[in-house]
mmCIF file of C-alpha atoms in Angstrom:
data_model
loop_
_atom_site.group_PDB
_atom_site.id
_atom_site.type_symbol
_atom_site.label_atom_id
_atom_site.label_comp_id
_atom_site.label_asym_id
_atom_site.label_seq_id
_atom_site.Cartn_x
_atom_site.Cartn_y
_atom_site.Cartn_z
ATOM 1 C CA UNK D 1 0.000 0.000 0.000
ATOM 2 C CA UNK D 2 1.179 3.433 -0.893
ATOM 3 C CA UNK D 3 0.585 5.931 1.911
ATOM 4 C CA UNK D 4 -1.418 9.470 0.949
ATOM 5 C CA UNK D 5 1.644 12.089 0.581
ATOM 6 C CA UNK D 6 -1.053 15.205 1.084
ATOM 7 C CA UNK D 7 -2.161 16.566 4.319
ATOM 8 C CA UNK D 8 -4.887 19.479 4.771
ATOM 9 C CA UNK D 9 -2.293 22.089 5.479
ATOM 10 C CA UNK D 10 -1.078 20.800 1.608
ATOM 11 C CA UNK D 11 -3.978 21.116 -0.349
ATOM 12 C CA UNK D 12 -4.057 24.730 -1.102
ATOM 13 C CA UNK D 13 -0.613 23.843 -3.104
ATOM 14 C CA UNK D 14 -3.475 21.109 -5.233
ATOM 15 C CA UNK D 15 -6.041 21.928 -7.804
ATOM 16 C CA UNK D 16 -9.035 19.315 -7.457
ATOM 17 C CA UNK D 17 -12.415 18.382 -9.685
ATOM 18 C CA UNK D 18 -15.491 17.381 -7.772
ATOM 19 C CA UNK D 19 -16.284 14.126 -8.741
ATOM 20 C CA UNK D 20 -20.119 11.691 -8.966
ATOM 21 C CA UNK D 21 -19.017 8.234 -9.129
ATOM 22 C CA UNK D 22 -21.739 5.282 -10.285
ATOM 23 C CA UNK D 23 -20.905 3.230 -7.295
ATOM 24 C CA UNK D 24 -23.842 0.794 -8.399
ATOM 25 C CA UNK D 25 -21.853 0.673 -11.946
ATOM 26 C CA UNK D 26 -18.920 -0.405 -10.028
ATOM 27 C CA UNK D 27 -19.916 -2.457 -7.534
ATOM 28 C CA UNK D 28 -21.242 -4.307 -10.933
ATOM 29 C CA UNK D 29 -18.382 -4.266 -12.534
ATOM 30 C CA UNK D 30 -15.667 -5.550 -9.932
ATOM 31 C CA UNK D 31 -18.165 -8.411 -9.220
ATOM 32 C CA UNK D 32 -18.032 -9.433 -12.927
ATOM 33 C CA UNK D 33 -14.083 -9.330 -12.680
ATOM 34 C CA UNK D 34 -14.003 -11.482 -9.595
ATOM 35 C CA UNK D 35 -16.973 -14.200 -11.755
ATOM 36 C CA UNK D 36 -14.757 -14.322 -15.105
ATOM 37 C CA UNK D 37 -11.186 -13.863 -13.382
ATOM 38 C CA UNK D 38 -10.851 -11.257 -16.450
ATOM 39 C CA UNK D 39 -7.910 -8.461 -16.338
ATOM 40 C CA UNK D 40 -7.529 -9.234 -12.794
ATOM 41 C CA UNK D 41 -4.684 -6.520 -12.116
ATOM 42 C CA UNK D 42 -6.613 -4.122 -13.737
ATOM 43 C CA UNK D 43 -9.625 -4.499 -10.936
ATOM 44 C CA UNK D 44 -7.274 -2.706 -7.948
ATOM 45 C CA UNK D 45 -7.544 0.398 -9.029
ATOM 46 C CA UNK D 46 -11.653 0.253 -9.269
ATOM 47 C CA UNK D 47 -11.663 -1.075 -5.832
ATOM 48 C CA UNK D 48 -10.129 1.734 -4.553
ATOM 49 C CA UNK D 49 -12.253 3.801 -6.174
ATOM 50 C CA UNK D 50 -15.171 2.282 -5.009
ATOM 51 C CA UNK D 51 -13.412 2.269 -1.628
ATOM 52 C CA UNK D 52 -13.031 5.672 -0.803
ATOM 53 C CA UNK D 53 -15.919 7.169 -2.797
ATOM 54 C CA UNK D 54 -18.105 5.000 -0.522
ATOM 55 C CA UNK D 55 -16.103 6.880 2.218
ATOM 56 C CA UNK D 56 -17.215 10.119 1.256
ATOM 57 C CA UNK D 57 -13.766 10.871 -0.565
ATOM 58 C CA UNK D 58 -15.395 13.059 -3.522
ATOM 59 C CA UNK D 59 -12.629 14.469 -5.340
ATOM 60 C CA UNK D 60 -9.297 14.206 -7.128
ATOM 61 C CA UNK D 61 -6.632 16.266 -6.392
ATOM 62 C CA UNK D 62 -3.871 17.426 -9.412
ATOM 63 C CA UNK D 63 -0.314 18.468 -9.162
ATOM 64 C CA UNK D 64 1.492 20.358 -11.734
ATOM 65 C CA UNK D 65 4.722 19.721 -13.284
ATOM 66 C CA UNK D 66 5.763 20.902 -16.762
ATOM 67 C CA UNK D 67 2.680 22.961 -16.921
ATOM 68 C CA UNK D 68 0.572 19.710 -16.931
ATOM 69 C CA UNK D 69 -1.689 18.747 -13.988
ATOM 70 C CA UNK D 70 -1.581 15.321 -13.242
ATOM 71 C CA UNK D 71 -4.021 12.858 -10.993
ATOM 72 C CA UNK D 72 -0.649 11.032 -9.138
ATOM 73 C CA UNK D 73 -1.148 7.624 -6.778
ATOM 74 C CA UNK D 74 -0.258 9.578 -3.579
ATOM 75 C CA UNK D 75 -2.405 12.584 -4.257
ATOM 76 C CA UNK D 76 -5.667 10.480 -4.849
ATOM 77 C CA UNK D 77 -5.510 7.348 -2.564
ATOM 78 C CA UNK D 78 -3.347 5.167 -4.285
ATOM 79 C CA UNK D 79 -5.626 5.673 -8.131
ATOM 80 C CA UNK D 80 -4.048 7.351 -10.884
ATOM 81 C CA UNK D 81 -7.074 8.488 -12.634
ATOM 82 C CA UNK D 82 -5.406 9.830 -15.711
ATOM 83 C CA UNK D 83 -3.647 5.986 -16.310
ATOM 84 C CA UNK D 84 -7.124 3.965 -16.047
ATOM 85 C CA UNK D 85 -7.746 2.512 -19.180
ATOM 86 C CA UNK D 86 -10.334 4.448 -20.943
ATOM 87 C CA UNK D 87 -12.643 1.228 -21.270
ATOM 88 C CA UNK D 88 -12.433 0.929 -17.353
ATOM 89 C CA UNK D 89 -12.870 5.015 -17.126
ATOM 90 C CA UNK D 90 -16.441 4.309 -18.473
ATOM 91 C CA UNK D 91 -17.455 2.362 -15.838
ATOM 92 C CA UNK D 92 -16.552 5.257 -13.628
ATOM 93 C CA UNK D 93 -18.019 8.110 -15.293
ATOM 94 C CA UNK D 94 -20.986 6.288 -16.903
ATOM 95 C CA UNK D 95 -23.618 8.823 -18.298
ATOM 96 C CA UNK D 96 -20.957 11.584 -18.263
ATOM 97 C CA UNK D 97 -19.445 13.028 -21.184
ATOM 98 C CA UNK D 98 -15.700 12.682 -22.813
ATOM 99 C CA UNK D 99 -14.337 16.193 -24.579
ATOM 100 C CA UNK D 100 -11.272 16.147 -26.711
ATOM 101 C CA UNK D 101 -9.498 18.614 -28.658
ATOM 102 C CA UNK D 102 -9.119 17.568 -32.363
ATOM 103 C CA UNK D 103 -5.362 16.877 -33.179
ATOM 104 C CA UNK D 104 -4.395 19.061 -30.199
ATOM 105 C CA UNK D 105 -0.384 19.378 -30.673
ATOM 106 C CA UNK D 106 -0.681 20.565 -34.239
ATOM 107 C CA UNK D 107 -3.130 22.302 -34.057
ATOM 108 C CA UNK D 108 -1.552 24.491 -31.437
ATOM 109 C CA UNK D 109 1.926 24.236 -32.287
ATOM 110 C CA UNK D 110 1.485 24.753 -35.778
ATOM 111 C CA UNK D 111 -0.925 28.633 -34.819
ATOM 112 C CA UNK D 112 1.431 29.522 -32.241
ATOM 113 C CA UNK D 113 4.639 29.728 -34.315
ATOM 114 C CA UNK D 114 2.803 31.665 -36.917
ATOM 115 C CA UNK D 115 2.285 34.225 -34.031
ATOM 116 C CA UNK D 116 5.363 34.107 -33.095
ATOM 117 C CA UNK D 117 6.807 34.372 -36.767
ATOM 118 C CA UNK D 118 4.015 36.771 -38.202
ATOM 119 C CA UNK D 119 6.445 37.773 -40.934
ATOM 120 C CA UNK D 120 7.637 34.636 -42.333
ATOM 121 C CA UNK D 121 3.976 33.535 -44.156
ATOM 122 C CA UNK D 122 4.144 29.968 -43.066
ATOM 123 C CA UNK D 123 2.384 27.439 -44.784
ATOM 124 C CA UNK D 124 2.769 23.685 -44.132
ATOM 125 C CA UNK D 125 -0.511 22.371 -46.528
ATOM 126 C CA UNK D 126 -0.163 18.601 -45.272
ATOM 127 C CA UNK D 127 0.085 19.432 -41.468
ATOM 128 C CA UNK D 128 -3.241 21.682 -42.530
ATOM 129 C CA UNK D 129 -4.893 19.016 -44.428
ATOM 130 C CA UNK D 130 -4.130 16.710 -40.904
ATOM 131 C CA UNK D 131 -5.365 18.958 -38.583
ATOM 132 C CA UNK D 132 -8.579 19.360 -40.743
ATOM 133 C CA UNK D 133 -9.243 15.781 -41.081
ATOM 134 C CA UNK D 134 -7.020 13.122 -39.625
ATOM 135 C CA UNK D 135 -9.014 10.293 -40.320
ATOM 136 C CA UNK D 136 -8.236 10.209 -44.500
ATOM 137 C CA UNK D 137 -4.130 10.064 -44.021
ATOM 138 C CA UNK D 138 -4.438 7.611 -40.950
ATOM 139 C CA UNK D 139 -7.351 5.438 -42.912
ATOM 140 C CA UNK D 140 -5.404 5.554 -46.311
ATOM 141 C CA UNK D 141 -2.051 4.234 -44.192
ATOM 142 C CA UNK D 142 -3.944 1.770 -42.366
ATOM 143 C CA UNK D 143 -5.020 0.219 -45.730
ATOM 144 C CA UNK D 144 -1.573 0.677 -47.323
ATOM 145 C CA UNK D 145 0.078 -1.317 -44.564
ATOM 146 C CA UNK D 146 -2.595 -4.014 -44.622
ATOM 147 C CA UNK D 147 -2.048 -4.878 -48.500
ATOM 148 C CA UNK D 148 1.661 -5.017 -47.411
ATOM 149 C CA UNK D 149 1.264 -7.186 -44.613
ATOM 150 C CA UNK D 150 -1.072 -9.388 -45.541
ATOM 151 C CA UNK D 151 -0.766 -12.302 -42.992
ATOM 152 C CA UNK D 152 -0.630 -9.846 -40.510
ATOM 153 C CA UNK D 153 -3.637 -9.401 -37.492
ATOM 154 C CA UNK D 154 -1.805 -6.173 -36.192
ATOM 155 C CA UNK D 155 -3.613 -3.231 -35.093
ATOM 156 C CA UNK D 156 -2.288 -0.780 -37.951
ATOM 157 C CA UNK D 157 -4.887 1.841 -36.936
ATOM 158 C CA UNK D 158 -3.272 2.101 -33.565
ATOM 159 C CA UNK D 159 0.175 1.848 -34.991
ATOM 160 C CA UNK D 160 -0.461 4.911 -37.603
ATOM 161 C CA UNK D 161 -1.658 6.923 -35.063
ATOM 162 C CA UNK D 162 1.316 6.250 -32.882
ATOM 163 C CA UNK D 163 3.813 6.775 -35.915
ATOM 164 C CA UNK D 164 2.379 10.581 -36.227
ATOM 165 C CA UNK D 165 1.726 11.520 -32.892
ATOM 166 C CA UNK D 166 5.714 10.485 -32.235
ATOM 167 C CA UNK D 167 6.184 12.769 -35.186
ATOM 168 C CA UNK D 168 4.876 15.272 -33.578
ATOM 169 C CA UNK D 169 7.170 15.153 -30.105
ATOM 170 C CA UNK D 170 9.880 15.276 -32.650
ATOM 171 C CA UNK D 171 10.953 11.595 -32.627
ATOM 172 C CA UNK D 172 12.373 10.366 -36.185
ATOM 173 C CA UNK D 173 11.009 8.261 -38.168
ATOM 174 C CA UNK D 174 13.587 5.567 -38.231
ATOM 175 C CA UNK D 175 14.179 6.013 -34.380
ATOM 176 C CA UNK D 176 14.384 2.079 -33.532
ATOM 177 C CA UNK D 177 13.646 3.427 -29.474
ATOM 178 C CA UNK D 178 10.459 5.750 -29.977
ATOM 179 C CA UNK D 179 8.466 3.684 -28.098
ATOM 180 C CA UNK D 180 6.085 3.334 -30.718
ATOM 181 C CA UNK D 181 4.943 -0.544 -31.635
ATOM 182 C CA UNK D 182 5.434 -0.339 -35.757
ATOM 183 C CA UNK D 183 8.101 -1.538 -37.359
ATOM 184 C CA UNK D 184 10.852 0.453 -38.424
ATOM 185 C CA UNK D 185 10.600 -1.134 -41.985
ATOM 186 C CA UNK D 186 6.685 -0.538 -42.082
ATOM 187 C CA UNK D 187 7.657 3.043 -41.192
ATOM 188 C CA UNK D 188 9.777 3.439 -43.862
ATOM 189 C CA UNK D 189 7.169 1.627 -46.486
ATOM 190 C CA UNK D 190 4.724 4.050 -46.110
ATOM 191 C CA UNK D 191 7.195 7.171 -46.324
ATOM 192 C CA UNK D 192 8.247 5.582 -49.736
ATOM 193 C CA UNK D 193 4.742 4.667 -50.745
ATOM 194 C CA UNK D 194 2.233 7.446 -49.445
ATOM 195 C CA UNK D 195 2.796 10.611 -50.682
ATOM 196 C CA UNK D 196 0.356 12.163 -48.140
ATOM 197 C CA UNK D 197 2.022 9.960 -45.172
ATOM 198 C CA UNK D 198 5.349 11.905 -46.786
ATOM 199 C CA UNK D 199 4.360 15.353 -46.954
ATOM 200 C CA UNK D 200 2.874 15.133 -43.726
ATOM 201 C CA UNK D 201 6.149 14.217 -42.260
ATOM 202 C CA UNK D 202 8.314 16.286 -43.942
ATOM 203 C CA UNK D 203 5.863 19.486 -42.648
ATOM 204 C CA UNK D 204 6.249 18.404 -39.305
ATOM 205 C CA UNK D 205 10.024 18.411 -39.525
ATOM 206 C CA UNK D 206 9.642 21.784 -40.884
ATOM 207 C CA UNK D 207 7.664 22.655 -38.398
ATOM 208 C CA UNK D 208 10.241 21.950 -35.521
ATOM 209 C CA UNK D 209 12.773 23.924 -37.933
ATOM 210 C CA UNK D 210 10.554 27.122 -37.748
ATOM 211 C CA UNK D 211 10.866 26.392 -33.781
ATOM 212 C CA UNK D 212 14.380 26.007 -33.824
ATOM 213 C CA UNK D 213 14.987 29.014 -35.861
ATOM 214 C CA UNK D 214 12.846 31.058 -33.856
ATOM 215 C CA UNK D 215 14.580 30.375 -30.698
ATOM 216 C CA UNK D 216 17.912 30.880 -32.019
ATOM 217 C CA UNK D 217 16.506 34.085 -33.223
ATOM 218 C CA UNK D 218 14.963 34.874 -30.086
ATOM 219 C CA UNK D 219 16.640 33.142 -27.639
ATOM 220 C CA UNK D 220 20.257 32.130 -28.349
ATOM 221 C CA UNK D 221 21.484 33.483 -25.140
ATOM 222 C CA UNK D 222 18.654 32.757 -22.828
ATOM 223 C CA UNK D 223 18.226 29.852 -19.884
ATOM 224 C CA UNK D 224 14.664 30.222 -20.478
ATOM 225 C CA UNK D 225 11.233 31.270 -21.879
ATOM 226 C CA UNK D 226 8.845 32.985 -20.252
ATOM 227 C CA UNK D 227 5.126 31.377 -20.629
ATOM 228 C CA UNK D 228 2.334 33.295 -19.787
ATOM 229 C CA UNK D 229 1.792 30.293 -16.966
ATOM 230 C CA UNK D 230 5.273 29.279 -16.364
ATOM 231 C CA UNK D 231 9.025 28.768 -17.871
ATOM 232 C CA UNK D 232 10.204 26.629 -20.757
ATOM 233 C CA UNK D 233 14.293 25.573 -19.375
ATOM 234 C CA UNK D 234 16.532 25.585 -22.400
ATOM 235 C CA UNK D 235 19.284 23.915 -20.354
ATOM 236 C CA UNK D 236 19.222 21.112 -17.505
ATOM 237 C CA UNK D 237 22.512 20.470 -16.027
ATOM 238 C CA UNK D 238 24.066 22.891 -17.982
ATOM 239 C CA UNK D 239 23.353 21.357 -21.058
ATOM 240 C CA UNK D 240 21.224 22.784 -23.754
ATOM 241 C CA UNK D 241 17.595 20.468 -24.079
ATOM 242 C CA UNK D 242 16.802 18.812 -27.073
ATOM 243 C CA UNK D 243 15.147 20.494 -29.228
ATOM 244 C CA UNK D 244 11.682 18.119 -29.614
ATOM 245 C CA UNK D 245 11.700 18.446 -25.470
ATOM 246 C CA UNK D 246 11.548 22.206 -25.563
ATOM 247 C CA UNK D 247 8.556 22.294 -28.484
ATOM 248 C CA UNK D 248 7.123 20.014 -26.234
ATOM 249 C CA UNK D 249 6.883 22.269 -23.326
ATOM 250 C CA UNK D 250 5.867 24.934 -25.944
ATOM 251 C CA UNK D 251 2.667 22.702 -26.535
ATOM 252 C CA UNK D 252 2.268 21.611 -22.910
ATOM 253 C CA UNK D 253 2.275 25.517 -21.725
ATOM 254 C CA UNK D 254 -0.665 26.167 -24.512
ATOM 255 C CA UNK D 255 -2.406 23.199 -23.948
ATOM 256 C CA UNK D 256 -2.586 23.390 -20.007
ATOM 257 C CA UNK D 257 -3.489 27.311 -20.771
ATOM 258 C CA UNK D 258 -6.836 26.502 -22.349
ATOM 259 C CA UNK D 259 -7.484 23.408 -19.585
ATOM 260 C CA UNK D 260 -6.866 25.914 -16.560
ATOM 261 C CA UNK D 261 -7.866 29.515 -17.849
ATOM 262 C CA UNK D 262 -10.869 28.460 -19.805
ATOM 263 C CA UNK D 263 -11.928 24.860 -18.979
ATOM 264 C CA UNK D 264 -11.186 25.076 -15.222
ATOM 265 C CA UNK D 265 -12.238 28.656 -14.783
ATOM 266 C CA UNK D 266 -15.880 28.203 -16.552
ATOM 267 C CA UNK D 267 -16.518 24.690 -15.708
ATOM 268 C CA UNK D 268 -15.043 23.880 -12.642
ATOM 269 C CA UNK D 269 -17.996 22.642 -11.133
ATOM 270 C CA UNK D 270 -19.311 20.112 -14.022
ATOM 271 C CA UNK D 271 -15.844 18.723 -14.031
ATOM 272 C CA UNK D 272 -14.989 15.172 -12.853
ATOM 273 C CA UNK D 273 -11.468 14.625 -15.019
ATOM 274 C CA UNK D 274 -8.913 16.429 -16.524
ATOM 275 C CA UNK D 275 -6.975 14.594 -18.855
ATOM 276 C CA UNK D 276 -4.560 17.178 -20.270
ATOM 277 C CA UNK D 277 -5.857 18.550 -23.618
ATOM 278 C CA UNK D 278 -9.678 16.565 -22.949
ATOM 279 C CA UNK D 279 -11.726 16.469 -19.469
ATOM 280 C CA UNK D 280 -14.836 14.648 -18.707
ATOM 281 C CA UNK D 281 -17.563 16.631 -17.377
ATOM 282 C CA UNK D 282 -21.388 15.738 -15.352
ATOM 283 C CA UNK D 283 -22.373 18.198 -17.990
ATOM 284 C CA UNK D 284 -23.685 18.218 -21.474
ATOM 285 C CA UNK D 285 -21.953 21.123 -22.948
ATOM 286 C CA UNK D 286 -22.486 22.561 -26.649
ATOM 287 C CA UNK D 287 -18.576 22.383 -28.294
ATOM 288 C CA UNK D 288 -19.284 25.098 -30.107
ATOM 289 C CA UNK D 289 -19.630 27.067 -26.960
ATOM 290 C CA UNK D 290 -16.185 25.376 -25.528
ATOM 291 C CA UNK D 291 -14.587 26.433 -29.168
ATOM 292 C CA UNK D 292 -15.632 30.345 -28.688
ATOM 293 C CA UNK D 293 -14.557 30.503 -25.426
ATOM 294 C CA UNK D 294 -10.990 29.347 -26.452
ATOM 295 C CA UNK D 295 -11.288 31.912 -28.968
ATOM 296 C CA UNK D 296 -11.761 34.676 -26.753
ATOM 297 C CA UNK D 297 -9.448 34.084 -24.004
ATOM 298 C CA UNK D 298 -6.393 32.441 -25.606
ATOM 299 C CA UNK D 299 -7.070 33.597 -29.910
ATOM 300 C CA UNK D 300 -6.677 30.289 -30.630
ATOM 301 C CA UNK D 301 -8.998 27.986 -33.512
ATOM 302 C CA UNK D 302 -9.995 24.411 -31.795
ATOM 303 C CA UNK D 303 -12.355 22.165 -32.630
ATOM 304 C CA UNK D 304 -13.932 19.652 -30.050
ATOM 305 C CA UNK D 305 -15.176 16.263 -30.222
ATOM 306 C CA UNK D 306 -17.924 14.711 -27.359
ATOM 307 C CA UNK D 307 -18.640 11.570 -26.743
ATOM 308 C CA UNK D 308 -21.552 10.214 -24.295
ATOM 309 C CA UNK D 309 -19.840 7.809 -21.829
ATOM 310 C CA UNK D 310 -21.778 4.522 -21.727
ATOM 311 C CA UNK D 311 -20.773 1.330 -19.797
ATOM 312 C CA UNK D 312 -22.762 -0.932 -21.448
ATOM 313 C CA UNK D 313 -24.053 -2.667 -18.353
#
């Protein structure tokens, strides 16, 4: 057992979300785990949900780092809420409702350097055509890669997705430790064999250029850049950061900008999760109204997805 590492003089250092937990839904759900001895390790954290929401424990606390918030075991009573699987998260929030941003990195990244380059007249037309509809590159991929592998079950949907998002925290495309699960030679087929798959990549390496450039420009001299919520370090032990961990904290700083100062702010009570650029809210909110409000406060374009959360039992 991991002992709670807050006590109440702490939790003015802690943002929190109320929370309304289907207890019923659980209790239903951990007795079907015990009955088909299915995913047993992934039960624990649902009992101690069920645990301490039956003890009145309403709430889960979030501690910053790297301008993200995060839902850490010692905060919340040994559950890491932002790690439960999101087919186990339904059972949780059943009748609630999941809100995304579409193709959050680029989409910031990509408006933010043009602000901060307002001369330069950048335009990347594949990372455009992504942002605007993900689905035809990933789909056309995912049937590319099929053809090719013909006796293989894999999950190329999954893998695709993986492939760009790695892309887009500056990983390279024939890194053999990215993390992601595709091949390094099915990586490389569908740069030589999808023009769409290529132009994508090739914009978001230009992309990280017009970063780099700008903070040579801007920069060069500097330990670090001021955020509007924080401070992007350049260096760490003296030595300079890599250049995809910097553009990272680029996008984390915009992205936890819009969760706190707009999300947070107007929603606070119809929250129950925060999941970094998405949150899961008790209520039924119209995404157009979400996508003005980001508008106003922060000038940038977004576009939200909702989905009704449904267990199923």
């Amino acid at each position: 057992k991991l002992k709670t590492s807050k006590t109440k003089r702490q939790l003015n250092k802690y943002i929190n979300t109320n929370v309304v937990v289907d207890t019923d839904n659980l209790k239903n759900i951990i007795k079907m785990f015990i009955k088909t001895q299915k995913n047993t390790f992934d039960i624990f954290p649902l009992i101690n949900i069920l645990k301490n929401f039956e003890n009145g424990t309403n709430y889960i606390l979030y501690e910053q780092s790297n301008f993200r918030y995060y839902t850490n075991l010692k905060l919340n009573n040994v559950v890491n809420f932002q790690a439960i699987k999101k087919e186990y998260r339904k059972y949780i929030f059943n009748g609630q409702f999941d809100y995304d941003i579409n193709a959050a990195a680029p989409t910031l990244l990509y408006q933010y350097i043009k602000k901060l380059l307002p001369n330069e007249e950048i335009k990347l037309e594949y990372l455009e055509r992504y942002i605007e509809d993900r689905n035809t590159v990933r789909n056309e991929c995912v049937k590319l890669l099929e053809k090719h592998n013909k006796n293989n079950s894999k999950d190329f949907k999954k893998e695709v997705k993986e492939v760009i998002t790695s892309a887009l925290y500056g990983s390279k495309l024939k890194n053999r430790v990215s993390g992601v699960s595709m091949s390094v030679s099915n990586r490389e087929f569908l740069y030589d064999n999808n023009l769409e798959f290529r132009n994508l990549i090739d914009d978001i390496k230009k992309l990280f250029k017009l970063y780099k450039s700008y903070i040579h420009k801007n920069h060069k001299n500097d330990k670090s850049i001021d955020m509007k919520n924080g401070k992007i370090e350049l260096y760490e032990n003296d030595k300079k950061k890599k250049l995809s961990t910097i553009v990272s904290g680029f996008y984390f700083s915009l992205e936890s900008k819009i969760l706190i100062d707009v999300i947070y702010k107007n929603y606070e009570e119809d929250l129950s999760l925060m999941i970094h650029d998405g949150f899961i809210a008790r209520k039924n909110i119209d995404t157009k109204e979400l996508e003005e409000l980001v508008l106003k406060e922060t000038g940038f374009v977004v576009r939200y997805t909702k989905e009704l959360i449904e267990s199923g039992l």
